Amino acid sequence: DIQMTQSPSSVSASVGDRVTITCRASQGIRNDLGWYQQKPGKAPKRLIYAASSLQSGVPSRFSGSGSGTEFTLTISSLQPEDFATYFCLQHNGYPRTFGQGTKVDIK
Amino acid sequence: DVQLVESGGGLVQPGGSLRLSCAASGFTFSRYWMTWFRQPPGKGLEWVANIKHDGSEDYYLDSVKGRFTISRDNAKSSLYLQMNRLRAEDTAVYYCASRPTIDGFDVWGQGAMVIVSS
């Protein structure tokens, strides 16, 4: 199985801060990775696909980078509606696997 | 609007069965691979199964293989998950979704709660 190691597990930040979340794959997965945002009681929402492409309708303050084994999600200027949990998901091999999640909360 | 709506969740005893349904609308369902994910209470997300657009291929998480069956009816634009021999550890919110790929299409249902308890 491909293990996805996501860090940090939580981050406390203020509105306007830049936030960076990382996922590391246990083997190369090309760019077969998405980033998701989930709020309590809601379904996940994809923000980034193919590691670096912005999902339609998602604000441009979200960006993704990386390929192979190292991937990053960056929120350039945190907004109040961005306080949520973020996950990466690899779809290169079976079983599909998620990172453990990063909870972004208010400092 | 592009939409997926799950139904069929509920409380079931260990060893019992349940069938989840997912009704698609607003897109050409028969063109897309589909997926079931799940999320145990307070925990992270887990992929459960995929099915090819025509139903000819499917893939499963090892812990559900032989107990769960993913299927679809393209004429009804519907996806299903038949869950047999349920265990307490299958307790989760189950989401149907389009299969994650490197293209821009992404749709998720609202989730269906499955509780396995005596």
Coordinates of N, CA and C in Angstrom, one line a residue:
Chain A
D1 N 0.8 -1.2 0.0 CA 0.0 0.0 0.0 C 0.9 1.3 0.0
I2 N 0.4 2.3 -0.6 CA 1.1 3.6 -0.6 C 0.7 4.4 0.6
Q3 N 1.6 4.7 1.5 CA 1.4 5.4 2.7 C 1.5 6.9 2.4
M4 N 0.6 7.7 2.9 CA 0.6 9.2 2.7 C 0.8 9.8 4.1
T5 N 1.9 10.4 4.3 CA 2.3 11.0 5.6 C 2.0 12.5 5.5
Q6 N 1.1 13.0 6.2 CA 0.7 14.4 6.1 C 1.1 15.2 7.4
S7 N 1.6 16.4 7.2 CA 2.1 17.2 8.3 C 1.8 18.7 8.0
P8 N 1.6 19.5 9.1 CA 1.4 19.0 10.5 C 0.0 18.4 10.7
S9 N -0.3 17.8 11.8 CA -1.6 17.3 12.1 C -2.6 18.4 12.5
S10 N -2.0 19.5 13.0 CA -2.9 20.7 13.3 C -2.0 21.9 13.2
V11 N -2.7 23.0 12.9 CA -2.0 24.3 12.9 C -3.0 25.4 13.4
S12 N -2.5 26.2 14.2 CA -3.2 27.4 14.7 C -2.7 28.6 13.9
A13 N -3.6 29.3 13.3 CA -3.2 30.4 12.5 C -4.3 31.6 12.6
S14 N -3.8 32.7 12.1 CA -4.7 33.9 12.1 C -5.1 34.3 10.7
V15 N -6.2 35.0 10.6 CA -6.7 35.5 9.3 C -5.6 36.3 8.7
G16 N -5.3 36.0 7.4 CA -4.2 36.7 6.7 C -2.9 35.9 6.7
D17 N -2.8 34.9 7.5 CA -1.6 34.1 7.6 C -1.4 33.2 6.3
R18 N -0.2 32.9 6.0 CA 0.1 31.9 5.0 C 0.2 30.5 5.7
V19 N -0.4 29.5 5.2 CA -0.4 28.2 5.7 C 0.1 27.2 4.7
T20 N 1.0 26.3 5.1 CA 1.5 25.3 4.2 C 1.3 23.9 4.8
I21 N 0.8 23.0 4.1 CA 0.5 21.6 4.5 C 1.3 20.7 3.5
T22 N 1.9 19.6 4.0 CA 2.7 18.8 3.2 C 2.2 17.3 3.3
C23 N 2.2 16.6 2.2 CA 2.0 15.2 2.1 C 3.2 14.6 1.4
R24 N 3.6 13.5 2.0 CA 4.8 12.7 1.5 C 4.3 11.3 1.2
A25 N 4.5 10.8 0.0 CA 4.1 9.5 -0.4 C 5.2 8.5 -0.2
S26 N 4.9 7.3 0.2 CA 5.9 6.3 0.4 C 6.6 5.8 -0.8
Q27 N 6.0 6.1 -2.0 CA 6.6 5.8 -3.3 C 6.1 6.8 -4.3
G28 N 6.7 6.9 -5.4 CA 6.3 7.9 -6.4 C 4.9 7.7 -6.9
I29 N 4.2 8.8 -7.0 CA 2.8 8.7 -7.5 C 2.5 9.7 -8.6
R30 N 3.6 10.1 -9.3 CA 3.5 11.1 -10.4 C 2.8 12.3 -9.8
N31 N 1.7 12.7 -10.5 CA 0.9 13.8 -10.0 C -0.5 13.4 -9.6
D32 N -0.7 12.1 -9.2 CA -2.0 11.5 -9.0 C -2.4 11.8 -7.5
L33 N -2.6 13.1 -7.3 CA -2.9 13.5 -5.9 C -3.9 14.7 -5.9
G34 N -4.9 14.6 -5.0 CA -5.8 15.7 -4.8 C -5.7 16.2 -3.4
W35 N -6.1 17.5 -3.2 CA -6.3 18.1 -1.8 C -7.7 18.4 -1.6
Y36 N -8.2 18.1 -0.4 CA -9.6 18.2 0.0 C -9.7 19.1 1.3
Q37 N -10.8 19.8 1.3 CA -11.2 20.5 2.5 C -12.5 19.9 3.1
Q38 N -12.5 19.7 4.4 CA -13.8 19.2 5.0 C -14.1 20.0 6.2
K39 N -15.4 20.4 6.3 CA -15.9 21.1 7.5 C -16.8 20.2 8.2
P40 N -17.0 20.4 9.5 CA -17.7 19.4 10.4 C -19.1 19.1 9.8
G41 N -19.4 17.8 9.7 CA -20.8 17.4 9.2 C -21.0 17.5 7.8
K42 N -19.9 17.9 7.0 CA -20.1 18.1 5.6 C -19.2 17.1 4.8
A43 N -19.6 16.9 3.5 CA -18.7 16.0 2.7 C -17.5 16.8 2.3
P44 N -16.4 16.1 2.0 CA -15.2 16.7 1.6 C -15.4 17.5 0.2
K45 N -14.6 18.5 0.0 CA -14.7 19.3 -1.2 C -13.3 19.3 -1.8
R46 N -13.1 19.0 -3.0 CA -11.8 19.0 -3.6 C -11.4 20.4 -4.0
L47 N -10.2 20.7 -3.6 CA -9.6 22.1 -3.9 C -8.6 22.0 -5.0
I48 N -7.8 21.0 -5.1 CA -6.7 20.8 -6.0 C -6.8 19.4 -6.6
Y49 N -6.6 19.3 -7.9 CA -6.5 18.0 -8.6 C -5.2 18.0 -9.4
A50 N -4.8 16.8 -9.7 CA -3.5 16.6 -10.4 C -2.4 17.4 -9.8
A51 N -2.4 17.4 -8.5 CA -1.3 18.0 -7.6 C -1.3 19.5 -7.6
S52 N -1.6 20.1 -8.8 CA -1.4 21.6 -8.8 C -2.5 22.3 -9.6
S53 N -3.5 21.6 -10.0 CA -4.6 22.3 -10.8 C -5.7 22.7 -9.8
L54 N -6.1 24.0 -10.0 CA -7.2 24.5 -9.1 C -8.6 24.0 -9.5
Q55 N -9.3 23.4 -8.6 CA -10.7 23.0 -9.0 C -11.5 24.2 -9.3
S56 N -12.4 24.1 -10.3 CA -13.3 25.2 -10.7 C -14.1 25.7 -9.5
G57 N -14.1 27.0 -9.3 CA -14.8 27.7 -8.3 C -14.1 27.9 -7.0
V58 N -12.9 27.3 -6.9 CA -12.1 27.4 -5.6 C -11.2 28.7 -5.7
P59 N -11.2 29.5 -4.6 CA -10.4 30.7 -4.6 C -9.0 30.5 -5.0
S60 N -8.4 31.5 -5.6 CA -7.0 31.4 -6.1 C -6.0 31.5 -4.9
R61 N -6.4 31.8 -3.7 CA -5.5 31.8 -2.6 C -5.0 30.3 -2.2
F62 N -5.7 29.3 -2.8 CA -5.3 27.9 -2.6 C -4.4 27.6 -3.8
S63 N -3.3 26.9 -3.5 CA -2.5 26.4 -4.6 C -1.8 25.1 -4.1
G64 N -1.5 24.3 -5.1 CA -0.8 23.0 -4.9 C 0.5 22.9 -5.7
S65 N 1.4 22.1 -5.2 CA 2.6 21.9 -5.9 C 3.2 20.5 -5.6
G66 N 4.1 20.1 -6.4 CA 4.8 18.8 -6.1 C 4.5 17.8 -7.2
S67 N 5.3 16.7 -7.1 CA 5.2 15.6 -8.0 C 6.1 14.5 -7.5
G68 N 5.7 13.3 -7.8 CA 6.5 12.2 -7.3 C 6.2 11.8 -5.9
T69 N 6.9 12.2 -4.9 CA 6.7 11.9 -3.5 C 6.4 13.0 -2.5
E70 N 6.6 14.3 -3.0 CA 6.4 15.4 -2.1 C 5.4 16.4 -2.6
F71 N 4.4 16.7 -1.8 CA 3.4 17.6 -2.3 C 3.0 18.6 -1.2
T72 N 2.6 19.8 -1.7 CA 2.3 20.9 -0.8 C 1.0 21.5 -1.2
L73 N 0.2 21.8 -0.1 CA -1.0 22.7 -0.3 C -0.6 24.0 0.4
T74 N -0.8 25.1 -0.2 CA -0.6 26.4 0.4 C -1.9 27.3 0.3
I75 N -2.2 27.9 1.4 CA -3.2 28.9 1.5 C -2.5 30.2 1.7
S76 N -2.6 31.1 0.7 CA -1.7 32.3 0.7 C -2.1 33.3 1.8
S77 N -3.4 33.4 2.0 CA -3.9 34.4 3.0 C -5.1 33.8 3.6
L78 N -5.0 33.3 4.8 CA -6.1 32.5 5.4 C -7.3 33.4 5.6
Q79 N -8.5 32.9 5.2 CA -9.7 33.6 5.4 C -10.6 32.9 6.5
P80 N -11.6 33.6 7.1 CA -12.4 32.9 8.1 C -13.0 31.6 7.7
E81 N -13.4 31.6 6.4 CA -14.1 30.4 5.9 C -13.2 29.2 5.7
D82 N -11.8 29.4 5.8 CA -10.9 28.4 5.6 C -10.5 27.5 6.8
F83 N -11.1 27.9 7.9 CA -10.8 27.1 9.1 C -11.6 25.8 9.0
A84 N -10.9 24.7 8.8 CA -11.4 23.4 8.4 C -10.3 22.3 8.6
T85 N -10.6 21.1 8.1 CA -9.6 20.0 8.1 C -9.3 19.8 6.6
Y86 N -8.0 19.5 6.4 CA -7.5 19.3 5.0 C -6.9 18.0 4.9
F87 N -7.2 17.3 3.8 CA -6.6 15.9 3.5 C -6.0 15.9 2.1
C88 N -5.0 15.1 2.0 CA -4.5 14.7 0.6 C -5.0 13.3 0.3
L89 N -5.2 13.0 -1.0 CA -5.6 11.6 -1.4 C -4.8 11.3 -2.6
Q90 N -4.2 10.1 -2.6 CA -3.5 9.6 -3.8 C -4.3 8.6 -4.5
H91 N -4.3 8.7 -5.8 CA -5.1 7.8 -6.7 C -4.2 7.2 -7.7
N92 N -3.0 6.9 -7.3 CA -2.1 6.2 -8.2 C -2.1 4.7 -8.1
G93 N -2.3 4.2 -6.9 CA -2.3 2.8 -6.7 C -3.5 2.4 -5.8
Y94 N -3.8 1.1 -5.8 CA -4.8 0.5 -4.9 C -4.2 -0.1 -3.7
P95 N -4.7 0.1 -2.5 CA -5.9 0.9 -2.2 C -5.6 2.4 -2.3
R96 N -6.6 3.2 -2.7 CA -6.4 4.7 -2.6 C -6.2 5.0 -1.1
T97 N -5.3 5.9 -0.8 CA -5.1 6.3 0.6 C -5.0 7.8 0.8
F98 N -5.5 8.1 2.0 CA -5.5 9.5 2.4 C -4.4 9.8 3.4
G99 N -4.0 11.1 3.4 CA -3.2 11.6 4.5 C -4.1 11.6 5.8
Q100 N -3.4 11.8 7.0 CA -4.1 11.7 8.2 C -5.0 12.9 8.5
G101 N -4.7 14.0 7.8 CA -5.5 15.2 7.9 C -4.8 16.3 8.7
T102 N -5.1 17.5 8.4 CA -4.5 18.7 9.1 C -5.7 19.6 9.5
K103 N -5.8 19.8 10.8 CA -6.9 20.7 11.2 C -6.3 22.1 11.4
V104 N -6.9 23.0 10.7 CA -6.5 24.4 10.7 C -7.6 25.2 11.6
D105 N -7.1 25.7 12.7 CA -8.0 26.4 13.6 C -7.5 27.8 13.9
I106 N -8.3 28.5 14.6 CA -8.0 29.9 14.9 C -7.1 30.1 16.0
K107 N -6.0 30.9 15.8 CA -5.1 31.2 16.9 C -5.7 32.1 17.9
Chain B
D1 N -28.2 21.0 -11.7 CA -27.1 20.9 -10.9 C -26.5 19.5 -10.8
V2 N -25.2 19.3 -10.8 CA -24.6 18.0 -10.6 C -24.8 17.6 -9.2
Q3 N -25.3 16.4 -9.0 CA -25.7 16.0 -7.6 C -25.6 14.5 -7.4
L4 N -25.2 14.1 -6.2 CA -25.3 12.7 -5.8 C -26.1 12.7 -4.5
V5 N -27.0 11.8 -4.3 CA -27.8 11.7 -3.1 C -27.8 10.2 -2.6
E6 N -27.3 10.0 -1.4 CA -27.2 8.7 -0.9 C -28.5 8.4 -0.1
S7 N -28.8 7.1 0.0 CA -29.9 6.7 0.9 C -29.6 5.2 1.4
G8 N -30.4 4.8 2.4 CA -30.2 3.4 2.8 C -29.4 3.2 4.1
G9 N -28.9 4.2 4.7 CA -28.1 4.1 5.9 C -29.0 3.7 7.1
G10 N -28.4 3.4 8.2 CA -29.2 3.1 9.4 C -28.5 2.2 10.4
L11 N -29.2 1.7 11.3 CA -28.7 0.9 12.4 C -28.9 -0.6 12.1
V12 N -27.8 -1.4 12.2 CA -27.9 -2.8 11.9 C -27.0 -3.6 12.9
Q13 N -27.4 -4.8 13.2 CA -26.7 -5.6 14.1 C -25.5 -6.2 13.5
P14 N -24.5 -6.5 14.3 CA -23.3 -7.2 13.8 C -23.7 -8.4 13.1
G15 N -23.1 -8.7 11.9 CA -23.4 -9.8 11.1 C -24.5 -9.6 10.1
G16 N -25.2 -8.4 10.2 CA -26.3 -8.1 9.4 C -25.9 -7.5 8.0
S17 N -26.9 -7.1 7.2 CA -26.7 -6.6 5.9 C -27.4 -5.2 5.7
L18 N -26.9 -4.5 4.8 CA -27.5 -3.2 4.5 C -27.1 -2.8 3.0
R19 N -27.9 -2.2 2.3 CA -27.6 -1.8 1.0 C -27.8 -0.2 0.8
L20 N -26.7 0.4 0.5 CA -26.7 1.8 0.2 C -26.9 2.1 -1.2
S21 N -27.7 3.2 -1.5 CA -27.9 3.6 -2.9 C -27.4 5.0 -3.0
C22 N -27.1 5.4 -4.3 CA -26.6 6.7 -4.6 C -27.2 7.1 -5.9
A23 N -28.1 8.1 -5.9 CA -28.8 8.6 -7.1 C -28.0 9.8 -7.7
A24 N -27.7 9.7 -9.0 CA -26.9 10.7 -9.6 C -27.8 11.5 -10.5
S25 N -27.6 12.8 -10.6 CA -28.3 13.7 -11.6 C -27.4 14.9 -12.0
G26 N -27.7 15.4 -13.2 CA -27.0 16.6 -13.6 C -25.8 16.3 -14.4
F27 N -25.4 15.0 -14.6 CA -24.3 14.7 -15.4 C -24.5 13.3 -16.0
T28 N -23.7 12.9 -17.0 CA -23.8 11.6 -17.7 C -23.2 10.6 -16.9
F29 N -24.0 10.0 -16.0 CA -23.5 9.0 -15.0 C -22.7 7.9 -15.7
S30 N -23.2 7.4 -16.8 CA -22.6 6.2 -17.5 C -21.2 6.4 -18.0
R31 N -20.7 7.7 -18.0 CA -19.4 8.0 -18.5 C -18.3 7.9 -17.4
Y32 N -18.7 7.8 -16.2 CA -17.7 8.0 -15.1 C -17.6 6.7 -14.2
W33 N -16.3 6.4 -13.9 CA -16.0 5.6 -12.8 C -16.6 6.2 -11.5
M34 N -17.0 5.4 -10.6 CA -17.6 5.9 -9.3 C -16.9 5.2 -8.1
T35 N -17.0 5.8 -7.0 CA -16.3 5.4 -5.8 C -17.2 5.5 -4.5
W36 N -16.9 4.6 -3.6 CA -17.5 4.8 -2.2 C -16.3 5.0 -1.3
F37 N -16.5 6.0 -0.4 CA -15.6 6.3 0.7 C -16.3 6.2 2.0
R38 N -15.6 6.1 3.1 CA -16.3 6.1 4.4 C -15.4 6.9 5.4
Q39 N -16.1 7.3 6.5 CA -15.4 8.1 7.5 C -16.0 7.7 8.9
P40 N -15.2 6.9 9.6 CA -15.7 6.6 11.0 C -15.8 7.8 11.8
P41 N -16.7 7.8 12.8 CA -16.9 9.0 13.7 C -15.6 9.5 14.3
G42 N -15.4 10.8 14.0 CA -14.2 11.5 14.6 C -12.9 11.1 13.9
K43 N -12.9 10.3 12.8 CA -11.7 9.8 12.2 C -11.5 10.3 10.8
G44 N -10.4 9.9 10.2 CA -10.2 10.3 8.8 C -10.9 9.5 7.8
L45 N -10.7 9.9 6.5 CA -11.4 9.3 5.4 C -10.8 8.0 4.9
E46 N -11.5 7.1 4.4 CA -11.0 5.8 3.9 C -11.7 5.5 2.6
W47 N -10.9 5.1 1.6 CA -11.5 4.6 0.4 C -12.0 3.2 0.6
V48 N -13.2 2.9 0.0 CA -13.8 1.6 0.1 C -13.8 0.8 -1.2
A49 N -14.3 1.4 -2.3 CA -14.4 0.6 -3.5 C -14.5 1.6 -4.7
N50 N -14.1 1.1 -5.9 CA -14.3 1.8 -7.2 C -15.0 0.8 -8.1
I51 N -15.7 1.4 -9.1 CA -16.3 0.6 -10.2 C -16.2 1.4 -11.5
K52 N -15.9 0.7 -12.5 CA -15.7 1.2 -13.8 C -17.0 1.7 -14.4
H53 N -17.0 2.6 -15.4 CA -18.2 3.3 -15.9 C -19.2 2.3 -16.4
D54 N -18.7 1.1 -16.9 CA -19.7 0.1 -17.5 C -19.9 -1.0 -16.5
G55 N -19.3 -1.0 -15.3 CA -19.5 -2.0 -14.3 C -18.6 -3.2 -14.5
S56 N -17.7 -3.2 -15.5 CA -16.9 -4.4 -15.9 C -15.7 -4.6 -15.0
E57 N -15.3 -3.6 -14.2 CA -14.2 -3.8 -13.2 C -14.6 -3.2 -11.9
D58 N -14.1 -3.8 -10.8 CA -14.2 -3.2 -9.5 C -13.0 -3.5 -8.6
Y59 N -12.8 -2.7 -7.6 CA -11.7 -2.8 -6.8 C -12.2 -2.5 -5.3
Y60 N -11.6 -3.1 -4.4 CA -12.0 -3.0 -3.0 C -10.9 -2.9 -2.0
L61 N -11.2 -2.2 -0.9 CA -10.3 -2.2 0.3 C -10.3 -3.6 0.8
D62 N -9.1 -4.1 1.2 CA -8.9 -5.5 1.7 C -9.9 -5.8 2.8
S63 N -10.1 -4.9 3.7 CA -11.0 -5.3 4.9 C -12.4 -5.5 4.5
V64 N -12.9 -5.1 3.3 CA -14.3 -5.2 2.9 C -14.4 -6.3 1.8
K65 N -13.3 -6.7 1.3 CA -13.4 -7.7 0.1 C -14.1 -8.9 0.6
G66 N -15.0 -9.4 -0.3 CA -15.8 -10.6 0.1 C -17.0 -10.3 0.9
R67 N -17.1 -9.1 1.5 CA -18.3 -8.8 2.3 C -19.1 -7.7 1.6
F68 N -18.4 -6.7 0.9 CA -19.1 -5.6 0.3 C -19.1 -5.8 -1.2
T69 N -20.1 -5.4 -1.9 CA -20.2 -5.4 -3.4 C -20.6 -4.1 -3.9
I70 N -19.8 -3.5 -4.8 CA -20.2 -2.2 -5.4 C -20.8 -2.6 -6.8
S71 N -21.9 -1.9 -7.1 CA -22.6 -2.2 -8.4 C -23.2 -0.9 -8.9
R72 N -23.7 -0.9 -10.1 CA -24.3 0.3 -10.7 C -25.4 -0.1 -11.7
D73 N -26.3 0.8 -11.9 CA -27.4 0.6 -12.9 C -27.4 1.9 -13.7
N74 N -26.7 1.9 -14.8 CA -26.6 3.2 -15.6 C -27.9 3.6 -16.2
A75 N -28.8 2.7 -16.4 CA -30.2 3.1 -16.9 C -30.9 4.0 -15.8
K76 N -30.6 3.7 -14.6 CA -31.2 4.5 -13.5 C -30.3 5.5 -12.9
S77 N -29.1 5.7 -13.5 CA -28.1 6.6 -12.9 C -27.9 6.4 -11.4
S78 N -27.7 5.2 -11.1 CA -27.6 4.8 -9.6 C -26.4 3.9 -9.3
L79 N -25.8 4.2 -8.2 CA -24.7 3.4 -7.7 C -25.1 2.7 -6.4
Y80 N -24.6 1.6 -6.1 CA -25.0 0.8 -4.9 C -23.8 0.3 -4.2
L81 N -24.0 0.0 -2.9 CA -23.0 -0.7 -2.1 C -23.8 -1.7 -1.2
Q82 N -23.6 -3.0 -1.6 CA -24.3 -4.0 -0.8 C -23.2 -4.4 0.3
M83 N -23.6 -4.3 1.6 CA -22.7 -4.6 2.7 C -23.3 -5.8 3.5
N84 N -22.5 -6.9 3.5 CA -22.9 -8.1 4.2 C -21.9 -8.3 5.4
R85 N -22.3 -9.2 6.3 CA -21.5 -9.6 7.4 C -20.9 -8.3 8.1
L86 N -21.7 -7.4 8.4 CA -21.2 -6.1 8.9 C -20.6 -6.3 10.3
R87 N -19.6 -5.5 10.6 CA -18.8 -5.5 11.8 C -18.9 -4.1 12.5
A88 N -18.6 -4.0 13.7 CA -18.7 -2.7 14.4 C -17.7 -1.7 13.8
E89 N -16.6 -2.2 13.3 CA -15.6 -1.3 12.7 C -16.1 -0.8 11.3
D90 N -17.2 -1.2 10.8 CA -17.8 -0.7 9.6 C -18.6 0.6 9.8
T91 N -18.8 0.9 11.1 CA -19.6 2.0 11.5 C -18.9 3.3 10.9
A92 N -19.6 4.1 10.1 CA -19.1 5.2 9.5 C -20.1 6.0 8.7
V93 N -19.8 7.2 8.3 CA -20.5 7.9 7.3 C -20.0 7.4 5.9
Y94 N -20.9 7.0 5.0 CA -20.5 6.5 3.7 C -20.8 7.5 2.7
Y95 N -19.8 7.9 1.8 CA -20.0 8.8 0.8 C -19.8 8.2 -0.6
C96 N -20.8 8.4 -1.5 CA -20.5 8.1 -2.9 C -19.9 9.3 -3.6
A97 N -19.1 9.1 -4.5 CA -18.4 10.2 -5.2 C -17.9 9.7 -6.6
S98 N -17.6 10.7 -7.4 CA -17.0 10.4 -8.7 C -15.5 10.0 -8.4
R99 N -15.0 9.1 -9.2 CA -13.6 8.6 -8.9 C -12.6 9.7 -9.0
P100 N -11.8 9.9 -8.0 CA -10.8 11.0 -8.2 C -9.8 10.6 -9.3
T101 N -9.6 11.6 -10.2 CA -8.7 11.4 -11.3 C -7.9 12.7 -11.5
I102 N -7.1 12.8 -12.6 CA -6.4 14.0 -12.9 C -7.2 15.0 -13.7
D103 N -8.5 14.7 -13.9 CA -9.3 15.7 -14.6 C -10.1 16.5 -13.6
G104 N -10.9 17.4 -14.1 CA -11.5 18.4 -13.1 C -12.8 18.0 -12.6
F105 N -13.4 16.8 -13.0 CA -14.7 16.5 -12.5 C -14.7 15.9 -11.1
D106 N -15.5 16.4 -10.2 CA -15.5 16.0 -8.8 C -16.9 16.3 -8.2
V107 N -17.6 15.2 -7.8 CA -18.9 15.4 -7.1 C -19.0 14.3 -6.0
W108 N -19.5 14.8 -4.9 CA -19.7 13.9 -3.7 C -21.2 14.0 -3.3
G109 N -21.6 12.9 -2.7 CA -22.9 12.9 -2.0 C -22.8 13.5 -0.6
Q110 N -23.9 13.6 0.0 CA -24.0 14.3 1.4 C -23.6 13.3 2.5
G111 N -23.6 12.0 2.2 CA -23.2 11.0 3.2 C -24.4 10.3 3.7
A112 N -24.2 9.0 4.1 CA -25.2 8.2 4.7 C -24.5 7.5 5.9
M113 N -25.2 7.6 7.1 CA -24.6 7.1 8.3 C -25.0 5.6 8.5
V114 N -24.0 4.8 8.7 CA -24.2 3.3 9.0 C -23.7 3.0 10.4
I115 N -24.5 2.5 11.2 CA -24.1 2.2 12.6 C -24.3 0.7 12.8
V116 N -23.2 0.0 13.1 CA -23.3 -1.4 13.3 C -23.1 -1.7 14.8
S117 N -24.2 -2.1 15.5 CA -24.3 -2.2 16.9 C -25.4 -3.1 17.4
S118 N -25.2 -3.8 18.4 CA -26.2 -4.7 19.0 C -27.0 -3.9 20.1

